[in-house]
Every structure is written in C-alpha cells, then in structure tokens.
Short mmCIF file of C-alpha atoms in Angstrom, two decimals:
data_model
loop_
_atom_site.label_atom_id
_atom_site.label_comp_id
_atom_site.label_asym_id
_atom_site.label_seq_id
_atom_site.Cartn_x
_atom_site.Cartn_y
_atom_site.Cartn_z
CA UNK A 252 -69.12 16.23 -20.21
CA UNK A 253 -65.87 17.64 -21.66
CA UNK A 254 -63.47 14.90 -22.67
CA UNK A 255 -59.70 14.84 -22.21
CA UNK A 256 -58.80 16.86 -25.34
CA UNK A 257 -61.07 19.73 -24.29
CA UNK A 258 -59.31 19.94 -20.93
CA UNK A 259 -55.94 20.04 -22.72
CA UNK A 260 -57.25 23.06 -24.66
CA UNK A 261 -58.21 24.72 -21.36
CA UNK A 262 -54.67 24.12 -20.06
CA UNK A 263 -53.21 25.75 -23.16
CA UNK A 264 -55.53 28.75 -22.88
CA UNK A 265 -54.42 29.59 -19.32
CA UNK A 266 -50.65 29.20 -19.70
CA UNK A 267 -50.36 33.01 -19.53
CA UNK A 268 -51.05 32.75 -15.78
CA UNK A 269 -48.29 30.26 -14.96
CA UNK A 270 -46.00 31.91 -12.39
CA UNK A 271 -48.59 34.58 -11.63
CA UNK A 272 -49.89 35.49 -8.16
CA UNK A 273 -53.62 35.33 -7.42
CA UNK A 274 -54.63 38.75 -6.11
CA UNK A 275 -58.31 37.95 -5.60
CA UNK A 276 -60.32 34.75 -5.25
CA UNK A 277 -64.07 34.22 -4.95
CA UNK A 278 -66.83 31.78 -5.82
CA UNK A 279 -69.64 29.68 -4.37
CA UNK A 280 -67.65 26.48 -3.95
CA UNK A 281 -67.73 24.85 -0.52
CA UNK A 282 -63.96 24.52 -0.11
CA UNK A 283 -61.82 27.07 1.72
CA UNK A 284 -60.68 29.14 -1.25
CA UNK A 285 -59.22 31.90 0.91
CA UNK A 286 -55.95 29.97 1.03
CA UNK A 287 -55.50 30.62 -2.71
CA UNK A 288 -55.15 34.38 -2.26
CA UNK A 289 -51.58 35.63 -2.77
CA UNK A 290 -50.50 32.16 -3.88
CA UNK A 291 -48.41 31.75 -7.03
CA UNK A 292 -49.46 29.19 -9.62
CA UNK A 293 -46.57 26.85 -10.34
CA UNK A 294 -48.15 24.90 -13.18
CA UNK A 295 -51.34 23.83 -14.89
CA UNK A 296 -51.76 20.11 -15.58
CA UNK A 297 -54.42 17.75 -16.81
CA UNK A 298 -55.27 14.16 -15.97
CA UNK A 299 -57.97 12.98 -18.28
CA UNK A 300 -61.03 15.10 -17.52
CA UNK A 301 -59.42 16.73 -14.46
CA UNK A 302 -57.95 20.22 -14.72
CA UNK A 303 -55.24 20.81 -12.13
CA UNK A 304 -53.95 24.13 -10.77
CA UNK A 305 -50.70 23.38 -8.95
CA UNK A 306 -49.31 25.36 -6.01
CA UNK A 307 -46.30 24.72 -3.78
CA UNK A 308 -47.99 22.38 -1.29
CA UNK A 309 -51.41 21.61 -2.75
CA UNK A 310 -53.39 21.43 -6.01
CA UNK A 311 -56.85 22.62 -6.94
CA UNK A 312 -58.73 20.01 -8.97
CA UNK A 313 -61.48 21.22 -11.30
CA UNK A 314 -63.93 18.75 -12.83
CA UNK A 315 -66.40 20.31 -15.27
CA UNK A 316 -68.88 17.43 -14.81
CA UNK A 317 -71.73 17.33 -17.35
CA UNK A 318 -72.43 21.03 -17.87
CA UNK A 319 -69.40 22.88 -16.51
CA UNK A 320 -67.91 25.81 -18.40
CA UNK A 321 -65.09 28.31 -18.01
CA UNK A 322 -64.14 31.77 -19.21
CA UNK A 323 -60.64 33.22 -19.59
CA UNK A 324 -60.42 37.01 -19.23
CA UNK A 325 -64.19 37.36 -19.34
CA UNK A 326 -67.22 36.50 -17.21
CA UNK A 327 -70.72 35.07 -17.50
CA UNK A 328 -73.67 36.74 -15.79
CA UNK A 329 -74.05 33.78 -13.41
CA UNK A 330 -71.96 33.54 -10.26
CA UNK A 331 -68.79 31.46 -10.73
CA UNK A 332 -68.00 28.36 -8.69
CA UNK A 333 -64.40 29.62 -8.60
CA UNK A 334 -62.92 32.90 -9.82
CA UNK A 335 -59.18 33.63 -9.88
CA UNK A 336 -58.06 37.18 -10.58
CA UNK A 337 -54.50 38.21 -11.47
CA UNK A 338 -52.80 41.55 -12.11
CA UNK A 339 -53.67 41.10 -15.77
CA UNK A 340 -56.55 38.77 -16.43
CA UNK A 341 -58.74 36.20 -14.73
CA UNK A 342 -60.09 32.64 -14.96
CA UNK A 343 -63.69 31.81 -14.05
CA UNK A 344 -65.21 28.35 -13.65
CA UNK A 345 -68.94 27.59 -13.60
CA UNK A 346 -71.12 24.58 -12.67
CA UNK A 347 -68.15 22.42 -11.76
CA UNK A 348 -66.62 20.45 -8.92
CA UNK A 349 -63.74 22.09 -7.04
CA UNK A 350 -61.54 20.14 -4.64
CA UNK A 351 -58.15 20.61 -2.99
CA UNK A 352 -55.55 17.84 -3.16
CA UNK A 353 -52.90 18.15 -0.46
CA UNK A 354 -49.21 17.50 -1.02
CA UNK A 355 -47.38 16.40 -4.16
CA UNK A 356 -49.72 16.06 -7.13
CA UNK A 357 -47.77 13.00 -8.30
CA UNK A 358 -49.00 11.11 -5.25
CA UNK A 359 -52.60 11.55 -6.41
CA UNK A 360 -52.38 10.51 -10.07
CA UNK A 361 -51.08 7.71 -12.23
CA UNK A 362 -50.05 9.59 -15.36
CA UNK A 363 -49.53 6.36 -17.30
CA UNK A 364 -53.30 5.81 -17.66
CA UNK A 365 -53.94 9.23 -19.26
CA UNK A 366 -54.29 8.57 -23.00
CA UNK A 367 -52.88 12.03 -23.86
CA UNK A 368 -50.02 12.09 -21.37
CA UNK A 369 -46.43 11.59 -22.50
CA UNK A 370 -46.23 8.72 -19.97
CA UNK A 371 -49.29 6.89 -21.40
CA UNK A 372 -48.62 3.14 -21.18
CA UNK A 373 -50.70 1.02 -23.60
CA UNK A 374 -49.16 -2.19 -22.26
CA UNK A 375 -50.46 -1.36 -18.80
CA UNK A 376 -53.86 -0.62 -20.34
CA UNK A 377 -53.85 -4.04 -22.01
CA UNK A 378 -53.16 -5.75 -18.68
CA UNK A 379 -56.00 -3.83 -17.03
CA UNK A 380 -58.44 -4.56 -19.86
CA UNK A 381 -57.64 -8.28 -19.75
CA UNK A 382 -58.62 -8.33 -16.07
CA UNK A 383 -62.10 -7.09 -16.99
CA UNK A 384 -62.78 -10.11 -19.16
CA UNK A 385 -66.50 -10.38 -18.37
CA UNK A 386 -67.30 -6.69 -18.99
CA UNK A 387 -68.74 -5.06 -22.09
CA UNK A 388 -66.13 -3.16 -24.04
CA UNK A 389 -68.33 -0.02 -24.01
CA UNK A 390 -67.94 0.12 -20.22
CA UNK A 391 -64.24 -0.69 -20.20
CA UNK A 392 -63.30 2.03 -22.68
CA UNK A 393 -64.98 4.59 -20.39
CA UNK A 394 -63.14 3.40 -17.27
CA UNK A 395 -61.06 6.41 -16.22
CA UNK A 396 -58.64 4.21 -14.26
CA UNK A 397 -57.66 2.59 -17.57
CA UNK A 398 -58.41 5.22 -20.24
CA UNK A 399 -58.33 8.55 -18.42
CA UNK A 400 -59.75 11.25 -20.66
CA UNK A 401 -61.84 9.00 -22.90
CA UNK A 402 -65.49 10.04 -22.98
CA UNK A 403 -68.57 8.93 -24.87
CA UNK A 404 -67.66 10.61 -28.15
CA UNK A 405 -64.24 8.96 -28.27
CA UNK A 406 -65.76 5.63 -27.20
CA UNK A 407 -68.22 5.60 -30.08
CA UNK A 408 -65.71 6.70 -32.70
CA UNK A 409 -63.03 4.22 -31.61
CA UNK A 410 -65.42 1.25 -31.55
CA UNK A 411 -66.68 2.19 -35.00
CA UNK A 412 -63.15 2.51 -36.37
CA UNK A 413 -62.27 -0.91 -35.00
CA UNK A 414 -65.47 -2.61 -36.27
CA UNK A 415 -66.39 -3.70 -32.73
CA UNK A 416 -69.95 -3.76 -31.35
CA UNK A 417 -70.16 -1.84 -28.04
CA UNK A 418 -71.84 -4.76 -26.23
CA UNK A 419 -69.00 -7.14 -27.05
CA UNK A 420 -67.56 -9.00 -24.05
CA UNK A 421 -63.86 -8.32 -23.51
CA UNK A 422 -62.68 -11.94 -23.29
CA UNK A 423 -64.42 -12.76 -26.60
CA UNK A 424 -62.74 -9.96 -28.56
CA UNK A 425 -59.61 -11.11 -30.46
CA UNK A 426 -56.39 -9.88 -28.79
CA UNK A 427 -55.26 -7.96 -31.87
CA UNK A 428 -58.50 -5.98 -31.79
CA UNK A 429 -58.07 -5.19 -28.11
CA UNK A 430 -54.61 -3.82 -28.90
CA UNK A 431 -56.04 -1.80 -31.79
CA UNK A 432 -58.79 -0.37 -29.57
CA UNK A 433 -56.26 0.66 -26.94
CA UNK A 434 -54.06 2.38 -29.53
CA UNK A 435 -57.00 4.17 -31.13
CA UNK A 436 -58.14 5.60 -27.78
CA UNK A 437 -54.95 7.66 -27.73
CA UNK A 438 -54.75 8.29 -31.49
CA UNK A 439 -58.32 9.53 -31.73
CA UNK A 440 -57.91 11.74 -28.65
CA UNK A 441 -55.14 13.68 -30.38
CA UNK A 442 -57.17 13.90 -33.59
CA UNK A 443 -60.09 15.17 -31.49
CA UNK A 444 -57.77 17.86 -30.09
CA UNK A 445 -56.60 18.89 -33.56
CA UNK A 446 -60.12 19.09 -35.00
CA UNK A 447 -61.57 20.89 -31.99
CA UNK A 448 -58.89 23.59 -32.23
CA UNK A 449 -59.94 24.08 -35.86
CA UNK A 450 -63.63 24.22 -34.84
CA UNK A 451 -64.46 21.29 -37.08
CA UNK A 452 -64.75 18.36 -34.67
CA UNK A 453 -68.35 17.45 -35.50
CA UNK A 454 -67.55 17.34 -39.21
CA UNK A 455 -65.33 14.33 -38.54
CA UNK A 456 -67.74 12.26 -36.46
CA UNK A 457 -68.47 8.98 -38.21
CA UNK A 458 -70.57 7.30 -35.50
CA UNK A 459 -71.47 9.63 -32.64
CA UNK A 460 -75.04 11.00 -33.11
CA UNK A 461 -75.12 9.62 -36.66
CA UNK A 462 -78.10 7.77 -38.13
CA UNK A 463 -76.55 6.03 -41.15
CA UNK A 464 -73.43 3.87 -41.37
CA UNK A 465 -70.98 5.38 -43.85
CA UNK A 466 -69.59 1.96 -44.69
CA UNK A 467 -72.81 0.00 -45.15
CA UNK A 468 -75.35 2.72 -45.91
CA UNK A 469 -77.61 1.08 -43.33
CA UNK A 470 -79.33 2.64 -40.29
CA UNK A 471 -77.30 2.93 -37.12
CA UNK A 472 -78.72 1.53 -33.92
CA UNK A 473 -78.92 3.98 -31.02
CA UNK A 474 -78.97 2.38 -27.59
CA UNK A 475 -77.92 2.92 -23.98
CA UNK A 476 -75.39 0.18 -23.50
CA UNK A 477 -73.51 -1.46 -20.65
CA UNK A 478 -73.72 -0.89 -16.92
CA UNK A 479 -72.99 2.80 -17.46
CA UNK A 480 -76.05 3.22 -19.72
CA UNK A 481 -74.26 5.67 -21.98
CA UNK A 482 -75.46 6.33 -25.53
CA UNK A 483 -73.96 4.13 -28.21
CA UNK A 484 -74.33 4.57 -31.96
CA UNK A 485 -73.34 1.52 -33.95
CA UNK A 486 -73.89 -0.55 -37.06
CA UNK A 487 -75.05 -4.11 -36.45
CA UNK A 488 -73.83 -5.07 -39.91
CA UNK A 489 -70.14 -4.10 -39.78
CA UNK A 490 -69.45 -3.85 -36.04
CA UNK A 491 -68.95 -7.43 -34.92
CA UNK A 492 -70.64 -8.53 -31.69
CA UNK A 493 -68.27 -10.77 -29.73
CA UNK A 494 -70.20 -12.74 -27.09
#
C-alpha cells in the first residue's frame, strides 16, 4: 500500500493539469463519473494515503489500496478504474478505490492529523495517543486518524530509530519517547519522500525487511504484531519492550 510520501509524489506529478478541463472520462469504477466531463480541476490535494481531485462543488477521492497504480500521460494494457483525458495529456488509475465527496473538501478532512501537511499538529497527536493507553504502539502508529499517511514501512523505521519494541503498550512507554515517536513519524515521512524521489529509498531502510540489526549485529525478529497483524521487523536486544 503506498504511504503518504508516495501520494505526495503523485500530486506533484499531476500539477500540470491544475486548471485544466476534463474532455473525456472513462473507467470501470461504480461511481457516476459522467459528471466529471467538462469539469475544471481546481486543485490536487493529499490527506495521508488519499489522493484528492478537487472541483467546484465536489472532490474525487482516490485510494490506491494494496496494489493500486497510476500512469501520467501513458496507459497500461489493463482497463483503468478511472481515466481522465485533457487537451494535452491524461491520468489513469488502476486497481484502486474511487469515491466522490460532496461539498467543501475541508468538511471531510482534519488536515492537522496528516504528518506531511503544513497544519500537522504533534500536540494533538500526543493527546490522541495518550487516550489509547492500553494499545500496542505498532497499532497506534498506523492509526490514520492520528498519523495520516504513516504506513508499515514508516512504522518499522520509526520504532527502530526510537529503540521501541512494536508490542510495547502505550501507557508504559516513557512520555519523552512518545514525543520522539510522534516527531519521527513526520520527520521520517519527509526523508522517505526525499529518498524516493532519488530512487534510493530501500538503500536507507534500517529495519523494514531486514534480517540483522545494524546496531547489535544480531538477528531481527519478524512477526505480525498487534491487532492489525502487520509485519514488524525488530531487534529484541536494543528495542525496549514496555509492558
């Protein structure tokens, strides 16, 4: 599943179509896409893993799910879920969720929980995390209502950076570490964006998919952790388990 930084890259790639009129629309999505024809795109936005195409009275929300892809000014052989054609160029989305959000986009999203948004509010995140005191930190970091845009790669890397075991219980983790984790969710997301643009993201992974701890030279444990059962890669020697 693409994480927040990858959706920011998508937004940057399609800026050429801001202010452009859609001259043709097609796709196998279930929504009524005919209303998009002859509409002018006012803006492209992102909220975490959601890609948003904004019009005057509604917004199209694209979620790439686990295996979704897109093409700008080119096509795949498979039929797109949504295809938008302009005078010069096109955008095609595949294997994704497409929904229409009516009215003002600001009524649908809290921008302060998006770790890459200019309105990101770490203090609000801290308050939300503290309310989930009995949860494992691996689940909390993936909660899109608190850390919108954070996915499993970012989760693993942030927990490793902060020396915290993924199965640690929130209320047992020292407050200064909670604050560090919150800060790193945003910091690492922007580093992820920088490295991905340079096509070197995987070179910088220190925990995700790794087998040996760089700090301890000991084998990593690989395990599906928390209620979400997402893959975690961690070192039982240097990542403290708070329970």
